[in-house]
Coordinates of C-alpha atoms and ligand atoms in Angstrom, one line a residue:
X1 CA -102.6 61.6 -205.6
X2 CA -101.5 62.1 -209.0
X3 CA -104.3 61.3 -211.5
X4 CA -103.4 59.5 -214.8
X5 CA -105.5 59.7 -218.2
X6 CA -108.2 57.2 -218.3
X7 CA -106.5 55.5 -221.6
X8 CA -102.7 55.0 -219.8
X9 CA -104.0 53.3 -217.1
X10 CA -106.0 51.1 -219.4
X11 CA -102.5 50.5 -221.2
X12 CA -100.6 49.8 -218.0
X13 CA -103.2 47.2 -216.5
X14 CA -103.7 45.6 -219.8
X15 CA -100.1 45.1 -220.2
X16 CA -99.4 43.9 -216.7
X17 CA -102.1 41.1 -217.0
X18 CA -100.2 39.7 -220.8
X19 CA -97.0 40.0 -218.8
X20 CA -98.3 37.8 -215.9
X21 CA -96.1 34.6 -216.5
X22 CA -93.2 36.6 -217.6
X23 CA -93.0 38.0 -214.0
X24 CA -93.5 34.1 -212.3
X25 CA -90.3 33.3 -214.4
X26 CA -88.1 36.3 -212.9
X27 CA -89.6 35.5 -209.7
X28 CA -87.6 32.1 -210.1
X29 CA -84.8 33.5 -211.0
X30 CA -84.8 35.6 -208.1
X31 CA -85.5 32.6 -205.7
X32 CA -82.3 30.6 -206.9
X33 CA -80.5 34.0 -207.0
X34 CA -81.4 35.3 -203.5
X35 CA -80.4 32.0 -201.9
X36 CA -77.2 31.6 -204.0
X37 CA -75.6 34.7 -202.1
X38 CA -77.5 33.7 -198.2
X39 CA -75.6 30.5 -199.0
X40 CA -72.2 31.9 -200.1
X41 CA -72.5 34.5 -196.7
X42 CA -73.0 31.3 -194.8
X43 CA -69.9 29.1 -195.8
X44 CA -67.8 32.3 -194.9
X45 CA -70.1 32.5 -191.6
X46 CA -70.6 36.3 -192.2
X47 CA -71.0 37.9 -189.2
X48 CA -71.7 41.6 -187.2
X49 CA -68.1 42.1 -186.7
X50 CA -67.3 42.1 -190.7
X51 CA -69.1 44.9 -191.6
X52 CA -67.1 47.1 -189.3
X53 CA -64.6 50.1 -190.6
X54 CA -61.3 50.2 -191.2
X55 CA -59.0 53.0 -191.5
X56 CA -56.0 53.6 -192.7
X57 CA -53.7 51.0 -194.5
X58 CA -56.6 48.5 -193.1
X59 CA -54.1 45.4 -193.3
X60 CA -56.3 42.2 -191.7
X61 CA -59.9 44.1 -192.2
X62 CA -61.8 40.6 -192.0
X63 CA -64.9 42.1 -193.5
X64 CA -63.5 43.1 -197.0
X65 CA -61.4 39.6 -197.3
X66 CA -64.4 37.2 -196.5
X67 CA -66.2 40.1 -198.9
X68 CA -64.0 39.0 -201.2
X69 CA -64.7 35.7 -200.7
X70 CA -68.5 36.0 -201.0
X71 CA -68.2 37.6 -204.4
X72 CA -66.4 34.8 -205.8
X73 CA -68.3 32.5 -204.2
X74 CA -71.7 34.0 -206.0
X75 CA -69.8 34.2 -209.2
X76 CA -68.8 31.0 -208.8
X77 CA -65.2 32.8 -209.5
X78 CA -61.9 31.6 -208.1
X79 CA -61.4 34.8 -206.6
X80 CA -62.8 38.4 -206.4
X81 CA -61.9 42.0 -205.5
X82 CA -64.9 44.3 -204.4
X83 CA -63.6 47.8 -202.9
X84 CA -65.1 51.1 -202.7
X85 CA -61.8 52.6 -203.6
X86 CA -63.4 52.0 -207.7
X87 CA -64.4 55.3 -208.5
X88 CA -67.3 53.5 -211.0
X89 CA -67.7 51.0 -213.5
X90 CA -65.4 52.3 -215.9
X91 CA -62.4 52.7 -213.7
X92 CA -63.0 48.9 -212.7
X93 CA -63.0 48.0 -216.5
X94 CA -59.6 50.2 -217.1
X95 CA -57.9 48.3 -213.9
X96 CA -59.2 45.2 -215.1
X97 CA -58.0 45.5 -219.0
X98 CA -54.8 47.3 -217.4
X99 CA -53.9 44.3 -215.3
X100 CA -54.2 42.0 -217.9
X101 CA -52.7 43.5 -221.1
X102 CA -48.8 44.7 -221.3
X103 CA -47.2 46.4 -224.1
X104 CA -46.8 45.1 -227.5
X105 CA -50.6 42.9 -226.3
X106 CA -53.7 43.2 -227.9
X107 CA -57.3 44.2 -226.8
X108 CA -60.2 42.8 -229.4
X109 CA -63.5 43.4 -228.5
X110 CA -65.3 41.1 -230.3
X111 CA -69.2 42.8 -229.5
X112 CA -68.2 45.8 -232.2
X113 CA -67.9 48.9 -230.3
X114 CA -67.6 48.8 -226.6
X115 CA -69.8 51.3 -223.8
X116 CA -68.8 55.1 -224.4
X117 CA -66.7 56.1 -221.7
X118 CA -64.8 53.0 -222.8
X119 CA -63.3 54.5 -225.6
X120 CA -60.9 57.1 -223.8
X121 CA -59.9 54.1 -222.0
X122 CA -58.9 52.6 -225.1
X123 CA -57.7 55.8 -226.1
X124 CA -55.3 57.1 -229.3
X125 CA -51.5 55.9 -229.5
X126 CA -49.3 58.8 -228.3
X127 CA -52.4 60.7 -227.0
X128 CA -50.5 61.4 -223.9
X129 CA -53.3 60.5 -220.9
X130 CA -52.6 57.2 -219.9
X131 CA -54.5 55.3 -222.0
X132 CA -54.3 51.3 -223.2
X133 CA -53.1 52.7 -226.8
X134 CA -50.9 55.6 -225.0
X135 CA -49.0 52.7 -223.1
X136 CA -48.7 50.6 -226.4
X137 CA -51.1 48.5 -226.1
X138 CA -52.9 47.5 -229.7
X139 CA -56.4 47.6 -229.7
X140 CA -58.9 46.5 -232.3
X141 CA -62.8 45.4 -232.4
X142 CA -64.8 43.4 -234.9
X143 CA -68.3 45.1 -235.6
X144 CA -71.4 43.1 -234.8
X145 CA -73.2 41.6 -237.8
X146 CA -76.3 42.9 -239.0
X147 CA -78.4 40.6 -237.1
X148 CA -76.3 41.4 -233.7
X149 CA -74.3 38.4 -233.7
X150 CA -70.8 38.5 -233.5
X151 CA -68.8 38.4 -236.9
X152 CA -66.7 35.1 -236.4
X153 CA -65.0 35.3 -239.9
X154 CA -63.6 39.2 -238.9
X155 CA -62.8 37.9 -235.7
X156 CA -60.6 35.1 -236.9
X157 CA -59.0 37.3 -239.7
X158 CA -58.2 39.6 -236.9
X159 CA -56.7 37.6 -233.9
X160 CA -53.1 37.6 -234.1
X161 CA -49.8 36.3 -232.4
X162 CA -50.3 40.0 -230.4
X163 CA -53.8 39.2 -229.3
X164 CA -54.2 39.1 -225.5
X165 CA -57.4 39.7 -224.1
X166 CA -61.0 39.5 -226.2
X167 CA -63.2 41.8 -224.9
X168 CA -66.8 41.2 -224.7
X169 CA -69.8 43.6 -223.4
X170 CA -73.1 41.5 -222.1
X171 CA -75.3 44.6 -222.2
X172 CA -76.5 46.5 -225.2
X173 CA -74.8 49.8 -223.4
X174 CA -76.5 52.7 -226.0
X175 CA -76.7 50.0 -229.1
X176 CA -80.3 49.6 -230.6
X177 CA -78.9 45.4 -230.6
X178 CA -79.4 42.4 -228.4
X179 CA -77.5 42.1 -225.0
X180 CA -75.6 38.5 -225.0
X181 CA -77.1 36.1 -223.0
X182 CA -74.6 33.7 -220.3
X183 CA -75.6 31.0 -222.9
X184 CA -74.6 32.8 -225.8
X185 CA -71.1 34.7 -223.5
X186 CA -70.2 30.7 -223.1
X187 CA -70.4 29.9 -226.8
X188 CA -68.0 32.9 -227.5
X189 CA -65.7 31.6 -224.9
X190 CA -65.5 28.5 -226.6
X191 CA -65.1 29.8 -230.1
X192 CA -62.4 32.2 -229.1
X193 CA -60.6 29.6 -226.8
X194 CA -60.2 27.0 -230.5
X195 CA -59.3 30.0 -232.3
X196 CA -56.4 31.1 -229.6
X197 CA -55.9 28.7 -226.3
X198 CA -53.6 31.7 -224.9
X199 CA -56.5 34.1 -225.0
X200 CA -58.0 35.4 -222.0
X201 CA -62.2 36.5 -222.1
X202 CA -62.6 39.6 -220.4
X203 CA -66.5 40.4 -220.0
X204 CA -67.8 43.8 -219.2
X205 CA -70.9 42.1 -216.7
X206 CA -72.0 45.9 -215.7
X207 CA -76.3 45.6 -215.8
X208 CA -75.7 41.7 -216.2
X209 CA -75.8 40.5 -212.7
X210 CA -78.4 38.3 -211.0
X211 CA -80.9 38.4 -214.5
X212 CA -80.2 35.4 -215.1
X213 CA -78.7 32.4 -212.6
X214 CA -75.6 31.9 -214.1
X215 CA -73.1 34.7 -214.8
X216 CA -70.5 34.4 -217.8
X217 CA -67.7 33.3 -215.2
X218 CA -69.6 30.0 -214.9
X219 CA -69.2 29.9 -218.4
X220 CA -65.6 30.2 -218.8
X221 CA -64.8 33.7 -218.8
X222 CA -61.7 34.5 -217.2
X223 CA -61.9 38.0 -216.0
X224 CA -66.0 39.9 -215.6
X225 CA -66.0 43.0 -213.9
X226 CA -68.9 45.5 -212.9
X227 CA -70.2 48.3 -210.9
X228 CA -71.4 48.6 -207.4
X229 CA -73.7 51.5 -208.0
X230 CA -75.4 49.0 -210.8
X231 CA -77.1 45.8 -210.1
X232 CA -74.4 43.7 -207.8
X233 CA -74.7 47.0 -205.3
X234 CA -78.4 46.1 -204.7
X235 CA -79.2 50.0 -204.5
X236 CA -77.0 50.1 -201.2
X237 CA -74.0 50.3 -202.0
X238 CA -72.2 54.0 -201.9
X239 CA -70.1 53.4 -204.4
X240 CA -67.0 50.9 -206.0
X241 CA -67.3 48.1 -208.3
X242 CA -66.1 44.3 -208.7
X243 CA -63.6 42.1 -210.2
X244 CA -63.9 38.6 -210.5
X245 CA -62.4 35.3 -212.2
X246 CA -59.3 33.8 -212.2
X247 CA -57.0 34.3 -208.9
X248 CA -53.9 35.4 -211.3
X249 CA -56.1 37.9 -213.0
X250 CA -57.7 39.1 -210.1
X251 CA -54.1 40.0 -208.3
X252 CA -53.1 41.9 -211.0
X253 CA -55.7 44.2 -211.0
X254 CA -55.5 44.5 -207.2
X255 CA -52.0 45.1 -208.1
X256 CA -52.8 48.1 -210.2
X257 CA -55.8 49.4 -208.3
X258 CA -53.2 49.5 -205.4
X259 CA -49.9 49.4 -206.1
X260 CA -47.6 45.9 -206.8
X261 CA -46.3 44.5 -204.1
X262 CA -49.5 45.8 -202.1
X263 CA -52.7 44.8 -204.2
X264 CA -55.6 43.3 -202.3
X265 CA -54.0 43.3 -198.5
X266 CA -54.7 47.8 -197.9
X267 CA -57.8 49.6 -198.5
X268 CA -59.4 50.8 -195.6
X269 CA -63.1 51.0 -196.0
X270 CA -64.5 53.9 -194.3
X271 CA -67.6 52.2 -193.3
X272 CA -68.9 51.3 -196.4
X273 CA -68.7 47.5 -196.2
X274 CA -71.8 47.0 -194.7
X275 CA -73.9 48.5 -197.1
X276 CA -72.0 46.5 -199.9
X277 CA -72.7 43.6 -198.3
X278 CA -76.1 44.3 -197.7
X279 CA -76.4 45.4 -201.1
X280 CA -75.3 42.3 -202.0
X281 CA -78.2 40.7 -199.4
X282 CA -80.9 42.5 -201.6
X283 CA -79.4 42.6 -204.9
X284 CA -81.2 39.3 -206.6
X285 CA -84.3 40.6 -205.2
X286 CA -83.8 44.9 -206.1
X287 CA -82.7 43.3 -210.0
X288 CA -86.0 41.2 -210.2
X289 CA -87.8 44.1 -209.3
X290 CA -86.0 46.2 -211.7
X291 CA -86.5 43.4 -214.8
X292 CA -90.4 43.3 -214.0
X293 CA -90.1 47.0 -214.3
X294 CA -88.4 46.9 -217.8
X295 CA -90.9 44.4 -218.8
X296 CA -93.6 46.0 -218.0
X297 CA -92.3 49.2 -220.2
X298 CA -91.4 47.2 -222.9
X299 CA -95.4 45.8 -222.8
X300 CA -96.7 48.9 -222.7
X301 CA -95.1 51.2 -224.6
X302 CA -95.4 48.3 -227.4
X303 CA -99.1 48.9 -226.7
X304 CA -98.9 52.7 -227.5
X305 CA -97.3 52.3 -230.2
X306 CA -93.5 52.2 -229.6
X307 CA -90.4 49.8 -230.9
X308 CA -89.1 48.5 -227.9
X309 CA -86.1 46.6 -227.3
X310 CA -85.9 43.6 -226.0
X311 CA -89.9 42.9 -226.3
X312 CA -91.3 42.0 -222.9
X313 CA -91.7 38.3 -223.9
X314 CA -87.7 37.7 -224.8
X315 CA -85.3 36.3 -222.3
X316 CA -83.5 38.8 -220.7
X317 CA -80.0 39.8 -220.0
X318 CA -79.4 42.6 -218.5
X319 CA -81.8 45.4 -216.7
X320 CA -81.6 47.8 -219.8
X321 CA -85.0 48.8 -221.9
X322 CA -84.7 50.4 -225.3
X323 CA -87.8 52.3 -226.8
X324 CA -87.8 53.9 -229.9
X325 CA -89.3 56.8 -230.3
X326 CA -90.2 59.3 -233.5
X327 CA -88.4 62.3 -232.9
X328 CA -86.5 64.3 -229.9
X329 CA -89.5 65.6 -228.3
X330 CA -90.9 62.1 -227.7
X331 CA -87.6 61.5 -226.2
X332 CA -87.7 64.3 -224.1
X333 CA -90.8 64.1 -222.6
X334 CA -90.5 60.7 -221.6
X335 CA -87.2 61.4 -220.0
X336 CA -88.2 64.2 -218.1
X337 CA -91.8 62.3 -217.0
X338 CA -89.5 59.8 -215.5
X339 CA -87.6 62.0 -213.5
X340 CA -90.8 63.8 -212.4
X341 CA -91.6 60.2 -210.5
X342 CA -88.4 60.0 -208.6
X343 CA -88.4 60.2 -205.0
X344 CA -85.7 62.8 -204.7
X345 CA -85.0 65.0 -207.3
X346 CA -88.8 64.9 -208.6
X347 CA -89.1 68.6 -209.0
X348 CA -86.2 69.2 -210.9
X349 CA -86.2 68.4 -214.8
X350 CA -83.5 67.4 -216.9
X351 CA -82.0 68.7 -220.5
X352 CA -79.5 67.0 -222.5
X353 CA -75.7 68.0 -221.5
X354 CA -72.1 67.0 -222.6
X355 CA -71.5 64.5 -220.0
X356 CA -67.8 63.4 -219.8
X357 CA -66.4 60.2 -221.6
X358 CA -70.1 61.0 -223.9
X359 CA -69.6 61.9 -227.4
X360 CA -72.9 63.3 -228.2
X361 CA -75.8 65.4 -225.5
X362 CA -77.6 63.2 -223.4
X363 CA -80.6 63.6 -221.2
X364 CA -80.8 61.7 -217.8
X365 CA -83.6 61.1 -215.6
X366 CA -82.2 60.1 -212.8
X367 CA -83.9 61.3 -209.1
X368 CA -81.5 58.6 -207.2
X369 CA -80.4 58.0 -203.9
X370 CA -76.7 57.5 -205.3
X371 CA -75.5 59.9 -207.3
X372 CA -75.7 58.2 -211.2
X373 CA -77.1 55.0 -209.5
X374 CA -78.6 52.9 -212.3
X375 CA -80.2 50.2 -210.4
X376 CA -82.7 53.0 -209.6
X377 CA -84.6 54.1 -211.7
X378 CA -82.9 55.9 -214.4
X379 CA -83.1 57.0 -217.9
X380 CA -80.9 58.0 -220.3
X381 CA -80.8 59.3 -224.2
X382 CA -78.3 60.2 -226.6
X383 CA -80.1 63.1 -228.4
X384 CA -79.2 61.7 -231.6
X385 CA -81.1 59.5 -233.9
X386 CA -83.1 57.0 -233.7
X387 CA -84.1 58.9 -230.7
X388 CA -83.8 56.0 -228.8
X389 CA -84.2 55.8 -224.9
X390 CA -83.2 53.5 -222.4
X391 CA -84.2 52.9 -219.0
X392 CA -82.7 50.6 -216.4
X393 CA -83.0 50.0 -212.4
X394 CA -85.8 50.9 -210.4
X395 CA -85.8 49.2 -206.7
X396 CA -89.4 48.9 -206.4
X397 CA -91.8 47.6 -209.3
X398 CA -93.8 49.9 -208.2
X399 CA -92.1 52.9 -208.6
X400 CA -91.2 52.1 -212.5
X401 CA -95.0 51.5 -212.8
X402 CA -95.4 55.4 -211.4
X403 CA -92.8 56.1 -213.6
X404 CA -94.2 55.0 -216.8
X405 CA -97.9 56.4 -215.6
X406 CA -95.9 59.5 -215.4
X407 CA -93.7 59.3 -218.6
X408 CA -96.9 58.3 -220.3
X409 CA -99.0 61.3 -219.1
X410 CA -96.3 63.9 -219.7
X411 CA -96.5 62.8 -223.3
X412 CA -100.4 63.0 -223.4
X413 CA -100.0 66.8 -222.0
X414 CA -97.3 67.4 -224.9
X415 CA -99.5 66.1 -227.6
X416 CA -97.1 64.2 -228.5
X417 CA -98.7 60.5 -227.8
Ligands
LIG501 C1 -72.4 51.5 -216.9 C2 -71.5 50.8 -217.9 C3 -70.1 51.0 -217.9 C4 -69.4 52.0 -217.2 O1 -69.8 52.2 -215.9 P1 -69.8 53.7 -215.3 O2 -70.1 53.4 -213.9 O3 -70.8 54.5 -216.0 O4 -68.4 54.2 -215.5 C5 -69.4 50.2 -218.8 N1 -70.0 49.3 -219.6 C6 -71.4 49.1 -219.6 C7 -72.0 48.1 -220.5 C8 -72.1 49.8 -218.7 O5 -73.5 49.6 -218.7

């Protein structure tokens, strides 16, 4: 058995007991959650013969239309498409945002600048790979006001007769800000919608789902859209993401996943549905687990010392934990004391690398079941200041307490705490 310093388990334990009613609130959330999607699986009478494969151009594969189904019934969505075939959470964005805008439309993200790989999405008029801007499609953003809130008076000055979609990201991605709550994704909807009827409210949900009982297409968004290997995926899913919202919406991004014409009716899935379904089946629960995780770090690194972001008392949005710390080695040796707790991959230890669609090094701890899964227990850092790091997923509370022991006690070793 590892053995801890006498002072971090002192930390941990103290911090578990102040955080004792914030965990009885997530475990509510988790109640109304968990039977939210038992429900939806039983008005589509879900059943063994559903979660067999299909191969091929899979026309009729019952399993991934009442799938379908389920999503949108959980999301409380007029329709949803949940396939494999999305290669991750950014490819489910770019066929989102690419079903929706044509040329000569707009793109304004309103939550200042969106999630990294985003941007070569968004890409550079003329830059000659495909991108939104590429195919002539204007984009623009209004930055986040000092206090994180969004910048109404820039957004108004900037919506135009061109404007199409308003983009909005729930999660704080790599931003030292506040994620948006469903409350506060709802508001937006409403301000946009006076501002420009027309508009549609796409919302990038990735890390959103199940933290809270209402997700932001209960709220009037008209397109969200995430990733399997994130929180909807419930750490079983193999790969893929969702798109959910209005039925229109919805078929044109099956129309450009696929092809038109085609859309949602092909897609053989090769024997994954089962595990997105059961993924599904856990996914309230594995997230709950996760936020009790992300609380407890937030509690105690706030007792060593740290900045973290959100604190453990403040509502929470999304899975994602920001901690400050003083300088790259501190960063360093928290990540690489994470990844020294993981079940697979504990032996190996990460530097910082130029990861695609990343504009600066970053450092990942992620010993994962699923390649790049973030519902388990990951962290990342830009090495870059503020020397921030953020840490997400975990699909047992207890293994995010082993992590922390661990991140905590490779610090101690380092001198460096
Ligand atoms: C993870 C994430 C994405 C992109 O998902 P990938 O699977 O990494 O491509 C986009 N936006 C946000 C807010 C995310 O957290």
């Amino acid at each position: 058995m590892a053995v801890f310093a006498e002072k971090i388990v002192q930390w941990i334990e103290a911090a578990e007991q102040r955080v004792e009613l914030k965990y009885r609130e997530i475990d509510r959330i988790v109640d109304r959650n968990q039977w939210k999607v038992i429900e939806a699986f039983q008005k589509y009478q879900v059943s063994d013969f559903h979660f067999s494969g299909s191969t091929g151009y899979a026309y009729n594969d019952r399993g991934r239309e009442v799938l379908d189904l389920v999503y949108a019934e959980v999301f409380g969505a007029e329709a949803a498409l949940v396939r494999p075939h999305f290669a991750s959470g950014t490819h489910t964005i770019a066929t989102a945002l690419f079903g929706m805008l044509r040329p000569g439309d707009e793109l304004l993200y309103i939550t200042g600048r969106p999630y990294d790989t985003l941007h070569k999405v968004i890409g550079k008029p003329g830059d000659g790979t495909g991108s939104l801007q590429d195919f002539g499609i204007r984009y623009d953003e209004a930055a986040l006001l000092a206090d994180g809130s969004v910048d109404w008076q820039a957004v108004a000055a900037k919506v135009n007769d061109r404007t199409k979609v308003i983009g909005i990201q729930r999660s704080r991605g790599y931003d030292w800000r506040d994620s948006f709550t469903v409350e506060q994704i709802g508001e937006m909807v409403s301000k946009v919608k006076e501002l420009k009827p027309d508009c549609l409210v796409f919302v990038d949900n990735c890390y959103g789902e199940f933290t809270e009982e209402v997700e932001p297409t209960q709220v009037g968004a008209d397109l969200i859209a995430g990733s399997l290997i994130k929180n909807p995926g419930g750490g079983l899913a193999e790969t893929g993401g969702y798109i959910c919202g209005r039925a229109e919406l919805v078929q044109r991004a099956a129309y450009r996943l696929t092809a038109p014409g085609i859309g949602a009716e092909v897609g053989a899935m090769l024997g994954t549905t089962r595990g997105i379904y059961q993924g599904l089946f856990l996914a309230p629960t594995t997230v709950g687990q996760a936020l009790k995780g992300s609380v407890l770090a937030a509690a105690v690194f706030e007792q060593a010392g740290f900045e973290s972001r959100p604190g453990w008392n403040a509502k929470r949005t999304d899975l994602i934990q920001a901690i400050a710390f003083s300088g790259p080695e501190q960063l360093i040796a928290f990540v690489q004391g994470i990844q020294r707790a993981a079940a697979v991959d504990g032996h190996v230890v990460p530097e910082a690398w130029d990861m695609p669609g990343y504009e600066h090094p970053v450092i990942m701890a992620a010993g994962t079941f699923i390649q790049g899964g973030s519902l388990e227990l990951s962290a990342d850092a830009p090495i870059r200041e503020p020397y921030i790091a953020y840490m997400q997923g975990g699909l047992t509370y207890s293994h995010v307490k082993f992590g922390l022991l661990t991140a905590l006690q490779t610090m101690l070793e380092r001198n460096l705490i």
